[in-house]
């Protein structure tokens, strides 16, 4: 028996109109400001949903269900889905899916950057989304900085634009290596599972995409993640500069960690950043406000 047969509303979902019809009926013209590039290929959606390591009775937290393609695929797998959608037109278009899901879909109209995902989805939920690319990085950083750790989410299976996906999984020396790579490696195991051409989406974006899966792990070191976040913002804010310049003011910690201050941030591994951060504690003075992005 599949998960869906055990607990899901699979047969009612099969009676729903095709996604293209949902979009047409709701006048859901893609809004670029909301990062709307829809996935309509049900085989592809089923493949992505199958990547989520679901057990019977698990909840999935989905950001931006749009017309509901991924949502349907997750429900068919027997998941309970909590979905947050900002676009009122999409929320209206999803009403038949909410009905067909028979209590398995909790749809919230709201901004995923502002809602309390943990309170909505509950402990042990999985995150799955074809993310709106304009807010994908701040959402991921928020999930990576979750406290306490292990976090409320058990896995995250997320579509990013390919360039961001490569930054998440990059290693020292890779051109894409940066703050996001260090934060991801500090607390998770992150892998690219699928790469998708732009033509897989409607409308096709200008960039390629990739699905990244992040699985929470014990942190690389017993150091507050906020320290690592601040340190990496500072170090990668001037990534081409030597540490003696970019981490000016923290050179005692760099030296105490046994790191050569003539190295550049882009060559340091996550354990080395953690070692520097560890020597900043428990000074209590704190780092000055961080600069730079991910
Ligand atoms: N999941 C659908 C799919 O795969 O076809 C849609 C994905 S589309 C890339 C991103 C979705 O996120 C859109 O439905 C968009 O309206 C929604 N969205 C954009 N910004 C949002 C926000 N701040 N909070 C919640 N949803 C948002």
Short mmCIF file of C-alpha atoms and ligand atoms in Angstrom, two decimals:
data_model
loop_
_atom_site.label_atom_id
_atom_site.label_comp_id
_atom_site.label_asym_id
_atom_site.label_seq_id
_atom_site.Cartn_x
_atom_site.Cartn_y
_atom_site.Cartn_z
CA UNK A 1 0.00 0.00 0.00
CA UNK A 2 1.38 3.46 -0.89
CA UNK A 3 1.39 6.35 1.53
CA UNK A 4 -1.42 7.94 -0.47
CA UNK A 5 -3.59 4.82 -0.32
CA UNK A 6 -2.95 4.60 3.38
CA UNK A 7 -3.94 8.12 4.28
CA UNK A 8 -4.44 10.49 1.37
CA UNK A 9 -7.25 11.87 -0.77
CA UNK A 10 -5.68 10.59 -4.01
CA UNK A 11 -8.87 9.73 -5.88
CA UNK A 12 -10.53 13.11 -5.28
CA UNK A 13 -7.34 14.83 -6.45
CA UNK A 14 -7.45 12.90 -9.71
CA UNK A 15 -10.80 14.55 -10.49
CA UNK A 16 -9.38 18.08 -10.40
CA UNK A 17 -9.00 20.09 -13.62
CA UNK A 18 -5.55 20.31 -15.26
CA UNK A 19 -3.27 23.03 -13.86
CA UNK A 20 -3.43 25.03 -17.10
CA UNK A 21 -7.22 25.23 -16.72
CA UNK A 22 -6.87 26.33 -13.08
CA UNK A 23 -4.54 29.13 -14.21
CA UNK A 24 -6.83 30.19 -17.05
CA UNK A 25 -10.01 30.10 -14.95
CA UNK A 26 -8.42 32.17 -12.18
CA UNK A 27 -6.75 34.63 -14.58
CA UNK A 28 -3.50 33.72 -12.84
CA UNK A 29 -1.20 35.58 -15.23
CA UNK A 30 2.33 35.14 -13.92
CA UNK A 31 3.43 38.12 -11.86
CA UNK A 32 7.19 38.61 -12.06
CA UNK A 33 7.24 40.63 -8.85
CA UNK A 34 6.01 37.51 -7.05
CA UNK A 35 8.60 35.26 -8.70
CA UNK A 36 5.88 33.32 -10.47
CA UNK A 37 7.22 30.61 -12.77
CA UNK A 38 4.88 27.67 -12.58
CA UNK A 39 5.58 23.95 -12.96
CA UNK A 40 2.79 22.23 -14.87
CA UNK A 41 4.37 18.91 -15.88
CA UNK A 42 2.80 16.39 -13.53
CA UNK A 43 5.52 13.78 -14.09
CA UNK A 44 8.15 16.31 -13.08
CA UNK A 45 6.09 17.43 -10.09
CA UNK A 46 5.68 13.81 -8.96
CA UNK A 47 9.45 13.35 -9.31
CA UNK A 48 10.15 16.38 -7.13
CA UNK A 49 7.56 15.34 -4.53
CA UNK A 50 9.13 11.87 -4.43
CA UNK A 51 12.42 13.43 -3.28
CA UNK A 52 10.87 14.53 0.02
CA UNK A 53 11.77 11.85 2.61
CA UNK A 54 8.20 11.43 3.84
CA UNK A 55 6.90 8.95 6.37
CA UNK A 56 3.21 8.25 6.92
CA UNK A 57 1.45 11.12 8.65
CA UNK A 58 4.22 13.67 7.98
CA UNK A 59 3.52 17.35 7.34
CA UNK A 60 5.06 19.35 4.52
CA UNK A 61 5.40 23.13 4.75
CA UNK A 62 5.17 24.61 1.25
CA UNK A 63 5.95 28.19 0.33
CA UNK A 64 4.05 29.54 -2.68
CA UNK A 65 1.75 26.77 -3.93
CA UNK A 66 0.64 28.97 -6.88
CA UNK A 67 -1.84 26.92 -8.94
CA UNK A 68 -1.04 23.90 -6.74
CA UNK A 69 0.99 21.51 -8.89
CA UNK A 70 3.56 20.57 -6.26
CA UNK A 71 0.87 20.68 -3.59
CA UNK A 72 -1.16 18.08 -5.47
CA UNK A 73 1.88 15.84 -5.89
CA UNK A 74 2.66 16.05 -2.16
CA UNK A 75 -0.94 15.34 -1.19
CA UNK A 76 -0.95 12.35 -3.55
CA UNK A 77 1.98 11.00 -1.57
CA UNK A 78 -0.18 11.14 1.56
CA UNK A 79 1.39 14.21 3.15
CA UNK A 80 -0.50 16.76 5.17
CA UNK A 81 0.42 20.10 3.58
CA UNK A 82 0.57 23.53 5.17
CA UNK A 83 0.98 26.06 2.36
CA UNK A 84 1.59 29.81 2.55
CA UNK A 85 0.70 31.85 -0.53
CA UNK A 86 0.92 35.60 -0.89
CA UNK A 87 -1.05 36.01 -4.12
CA UNK A 88 -4.76 36.32 -3.39
CA UNK A 89 -5.60 35.15 -6.93
CA UNK A 90 -3.74 31.88 -6.29
CA UNK A 91 -5.40 31.46 -2.90
CA UNK A 92 -8.82 31.72 -4.61
CA UNK A 93 -7.74 29.32 -7.38
CA UNK A 94 -6.72 26.75 -4.77
CA UNK A 95 -10.16 26.54 -3.13
CA UNK A 96 -11.18 23.38 -5.05
CA UNK A 97 -7.89 21.73 -4.06
CA UNK A 98 -8.47 22.59 -0.40
CA UNK A 99 -11.91 21.01 -0.74
CA UNK A 100 -10.60 17.89 -2.52
CA UNK A 101 -7.82 17.45 0.01
CA UNK A 102 -10.38 16.71 2.71
CA UNK A 103 -8.59 18.40 5.62
CA UNK A 104 -5.07 17.45 4.48
CA UNK A 105 -4.31 20.92 3.07
CA UNK A 106 -4.14 23.97 5.32
CA UNK A 107 -3.80 27.03 3.10
CA UNK A 108 -2.66 30.31 4.63
CA UNK A 109 -2.76 33.61 2.77
CA UNK A 110 0.35 35.47 3.86
CA UNK A 111 3.97 36.44 3.35
CA UNK A 112 6.34 33.51 3.93
CA UNK A 113 8.96 35.98 5.18
CA UNK A 114 6.61 37.15 7.92
CA UNK A 115 4.66 34.08 9.08
CA UNK A 116 5.77 31.80 11.93
CA UNK A 117 6.44 28.68 9.85
CA UNK A 118 7.29 26.58 12.86
CA UNK A 119 3.99 27.40 14.57
CA UNK A 120 2.04 26.73 11.36
CA UNK A 121 3.74 23.50 10.32
CA UNK A 122 4.76 22.05 13.67
CA UNK A 123 7.84 20.14 14.82
CA UNK A 124 9.24 17.59 12.43
CA UNK A 125 7.69 19.02 9.26
CA UNK A 126 9.46 18.84 5.92
CA UNK A 127 9.87 21.94 3.80
CA UNK A 128 9.25 21.62 0.07
CA UNK A 129 8.85 24.44 -2.42
CA UNK A 130 9.45 25.79 -5.84
CA UNK A 131 10.59 29.02 -4.23
CA UNK A 132 9.88 32.53 -5.46
CA UNK A 133 13.46 33.36 -6.45
CA UNK A 134 13.32 36.94 -5.18
CA UNK A 135 12.98 35.77 -1.56
CA UNK A 136 14.62 32.33 -1.77
CA UNK A 137 17.92 33.31 -0.11
CA UNK A 138 16.43 35.15 2.91
CA UNK A 139 14.00 32.27 3.44
CA UNK A 140 16.81 29.71 3.38
CA UNK A 141 19.04 31.77 5.67
CA UNK A 142 16.15 32.05 8.12
CA UNK A 143 15.70 28.28 8.11
CA UNK A 144 19.45 27.71 8.52
CA UNK A 145 19.57 30.07 11.50
CA UNK A 146 16.60 28.35 13.21
CA UNK A 147 16.89 27.96 16.95
CA UNK A 148 16.94 25.61 18.69
CA UNK A 149 18.93 23.13 16.60
CA UNK A 150 18.05 20.45 15.44
CA UNK A 151 15.37 22.67 13.90
CA UNK A 152 11.61 22.26 13.56
CA UNK A 153 12.12 21.11 9.97
CA UNK A 154 13.35 17.61 9.23
CA UNK A 155 14.32 18.17 5.60
CA UNK A 156 14.12 20.93 3.01
CA UNK A 157 13.67 20.11 -0.68
CA UNK A 158 13.81 23.39 -2.53
CA UNK A 159 13.91 24.73 -6.08
CA UNK A 160 16.36 27.59 -6.54
CA UNK A 161 17.76 29.34 -9.54
CA UNK A 162 20.77 27.27 -10.48
CA UNK A 163 23.35 29.90 -9.54
CA UNK A 164 21.98 30.04 -5.97
CA UNK A 165 21.83 26.23 -5.79
CA UNK A 166 25.51 26.12 -6.73
CA UNK A 167 26.35 28.65 -4.02
CA UNK A 168 24.59 26.52 -1.41
CA UNK A 169 26.59 23.35 -2.17
CA UNK A 170 29.93 25.02 -3.12
CA UNK A 171 33.21 24.06 -1.46
CA UNK A 172 36.28 26.24 -0.77
CA UNK A 173 37.95 27.17 -4.03
CA UNK A 174 34.75 26.86 -6.08
CA UNK A 175 33.85 30.16 -7.75
CA UNK A 176 30.39 30.00 -6.14
CA UNK A 177 31.75 29.47 -2.61
CA UNK A 178 30.53 32.07 -0.13
CA UNK A 179 28.58 32.80 2.99
CA UNK A 180 25.59 30.68 1.97
CA UNK A 181 27.89 27.67 1.38
CA UNK A 182 29.40 28.02 4.86
CA UNK A 183 26.06 28.45 6.63
CA UNK A 184 24.63 25.43 4.81
CA UNK A 185 27.68 23.24 5.52
CA UNK A 186 27.84 24.34 9.16
CA UNK A 187 24.48 22.79 10.00
CA UNK A 188 23.28 20.62 7.12
CA UNK A 189 24.20 18.19 4.42
CA UNK A 190 23.20 19.89 1.18
CA UNK A 191 23.06 18.32 -2.26
CA UNK A 192 21.76 19.26 -5.69
CA UNK A 193 19.37 16.48 -6.69
CA UNK A 194 17.88 17.69 -9.97
CA UNK A 195 18.80 20.34 -12.53
CA UNK A 196 16.04 21.81 -14.66
CA UNK A 197 16.16 23.85 -17.87
CA UNK A 198 14.26 27.14 -18.00
CA UNK A 199 11.74 25.59 -20.41
CA UNK A 200 10.40 23.35 -17.60
CA UNK A 201 8.57 26.42 -16.23
CA UNK A 202 5.63 28.50 -17.43
CA UNK A 203 6.57 31.17 -18.24
CA UNK A 204 10.21 30.19 -18.79
CA UNK A 205 12.51 32.28 -16.57
CA UNK A 206 15.81 33.65 -17.87
CA UNK A 207 17.81 31.25 -15.69
CA UNK A 208 18.15 27.51 -15.16
CA UNK A 209 17.01 25.95 -11.89
CA UNK A 210 17.97 23.16 -9.54
CA UNK A 211 16.43 21.29 -6.63
CA UNK A 212 18.59 21.30 -3.51
CA UNK A 213 17.92 19.07 -0.54
CA UNK A 214 19.20 20.10 2.88
CA UNK A 215 19.20 17.65 5.78
CA UNK A 216 19.94 19.05 9.24
CA UNK A 217 23.09 17.66 10.88
CA UNK A 218 24.92 18.25 14.13
CA UNK A 219 26.78 21.55 13.72
CA UNK A 220 30.41 21.32 12.61
CA UNK A 221 31.45 22.78 15.98
CA UNK A 222 29.85 23.86 19.22
CA UNK A 223 29.72 27.53 18.25
CA UNK A 224 26.72 29.85 18.07
CA UNK A 225 25.51 30.00 14.48
CA UNK A 226 24.94 33.74 14.85
CA UNK A 227 28.71 34.14 15.29
CA UNK A 228 29.38 32.16 12.13
CA UNK A 229 26.75 34.21 10.30
CA UNK A 230 28.30 37.50 11.38
CA UNK A 231 31.84 36.34 10.72
CA UNK A 232 31.08 35.08 7.22
CA UNK A 233 29.14 38.24 6.33
CA UNK A 234 32.22 40.24 7.25
CA UNK A 235 34.74 37.90 5.62
CA UNK A 236 32.85 37.49 2.33
CA UNK A 237 31.88 41.16 2.27
CA UNK A 238 35.48 41.59 1.05
CA UNK A 239 36.05 38.12 -0.36
CA UNK A 240 39.10 38.99 -2.44
CA UNK A 241 40.87 40.71 0.45
CA UNK A 242 43.19 38.89 2.84
CA UNK A 243 41.76 38.08 6.24
CA UNK A 244 44.08 40.60 7.85
CA UNK A 245 42.04 43.22 5.97
CA UNK A 246 38.53 41.71 5.87
CA UNK A 247 38.68 40.51 9.50
CA UNK A 248 40.64 43.46 10.79
CA UNK A 249 39.86 43.72 14.49
CA UNK A 250 39.53 39.93 14.87
CA UNK A 251 43.09 39.00 14.14
CA UNK A 252 43.69 37.58 17.64
CA UNK A 253 40.86 35.08 16.97
CA UNK A 254 42.25 34.30 13.50
CA UNK A 255 45.68 33.68 15.05
CA UNK A 256 44.24 31.64 17.94
CA UNK A 257 42.48 29.43 15.39
CA UNK A 258 45.85 28.85 13.70
CA UNK A 259 44.74 30.47 10.43
CA UNK A 260 47.23 32.38 8.28
CA UNK A 261 45.90 35.97 8.03
CA UNK A 262 47.22 36.31 4.48
CA UNK A 263 44.61 33.80 3.29
CA UNK A 264 41.36 34.91 1.68
CA UNK A 265 37.86 34.01 2.89
CA UNK A 266 37.17 32.00 -0.26
CA UNK A 267 39.87 29.46 0.74
CA UNK A 268 38.65 28.78 4.29
CA UNK A 269 36.63 25.65 5.05
CA UNK A 270 33.61 25.64 7.33
CA UNK A 271 35.61 24.14 10.23
CA UNK A 272 38.10 26.99 9.93
CA UNK A 273 35.36 29.61 10.08
CA UNK A 274 33.90 27.79 13.10
CA UNK A 275 37.33 27.78 14.76
CA UNK A 276 37.68 31.55 14.34
CA UNK A 277 34.12 32.06 15.60
CA UNK A 278 34.88 29.88 18.62
CA UNK A 279 37.78 32.15 19.56
CA UNK A 280 35.48 35.17 19.41
CA UNK A 281 33.47 33.57 22.21
CA UNK A 282 32.84 34.18 25.02
CA UNK A 283 34.28 37.66 24.64
CA UNK A 284 30.78 39.08 24.89
CA UNK A 285 31.81 42.23 23.09
CA UNK A 286 30.13 40.91 19.97
CA UNK A 287 30.97 41.65 16.39
CA UNK A 288 30.13 44.97 14.89
CA UNK A 289 27.03 44.93 12.67
CA UNK A 290 27.72 42.64 9.74
CA UNK A 291 28.04 43.86 6.20
CA UNK A 292 27.70 42.04 2.94
CA UNK A 293 25.26 39.47 1.71
CA UNK A 294 25.35 35.78 1.03
N1 LIG B 1 4.51 26.04 -6.42
C1 LIG B 1 4.06 26.59 -7.69
C2 LIG B 1 4.66 25.80 -8.83
O1 LIG B 1 5.63 25.07 -8.60
O2 LIG B 1 4.17 25.93 -9.96
C3 LIG B 1 4.42 28.07 -7.81
C4 LIG B 1 5.88 28.40 -7.66
S1 LIG B 1 6.27 30.08 -8.10
C5 LIG B 1 7.99 29.90 -8.49
C6 LIG B 1 6.40 30.92 -6.52
C7 LIG B 1 5.10 31.08 -5.75
O3 LIG B 1 5.39 31.78 -4.53
C8 LIG B 1 4.03 31.90 -6.45
O4 LIG B 1 2.80 31.25 -6.33
C9 LIG B 1 4.02 33.22 -5.70
O5 LIG B 1 2.76 33.88 -5.71
C10 LIG B 1 4.40 32.78 -4.32
N2 LIG B 1 5.01 33.84 -3.50
C11 LIG B 1 5.79 34.86 -3.89
N3 LIG B 1 6.21 35.59 -2.84
C12 LIG B 1 5.69 35.01 -1.74
C13 LIG B 1 5.75 35.29 -0.35
N4 LIG B 1 6.45 36.34 0.12
N5 LIG B 1 5.09 34.48 0.50
C14 LIG B 1 4.38 33.40 0.05
N6 LIG B 1 4.28 33.10 -1.27
C15 LIG B 1 4.92 33.88 -2.15
#
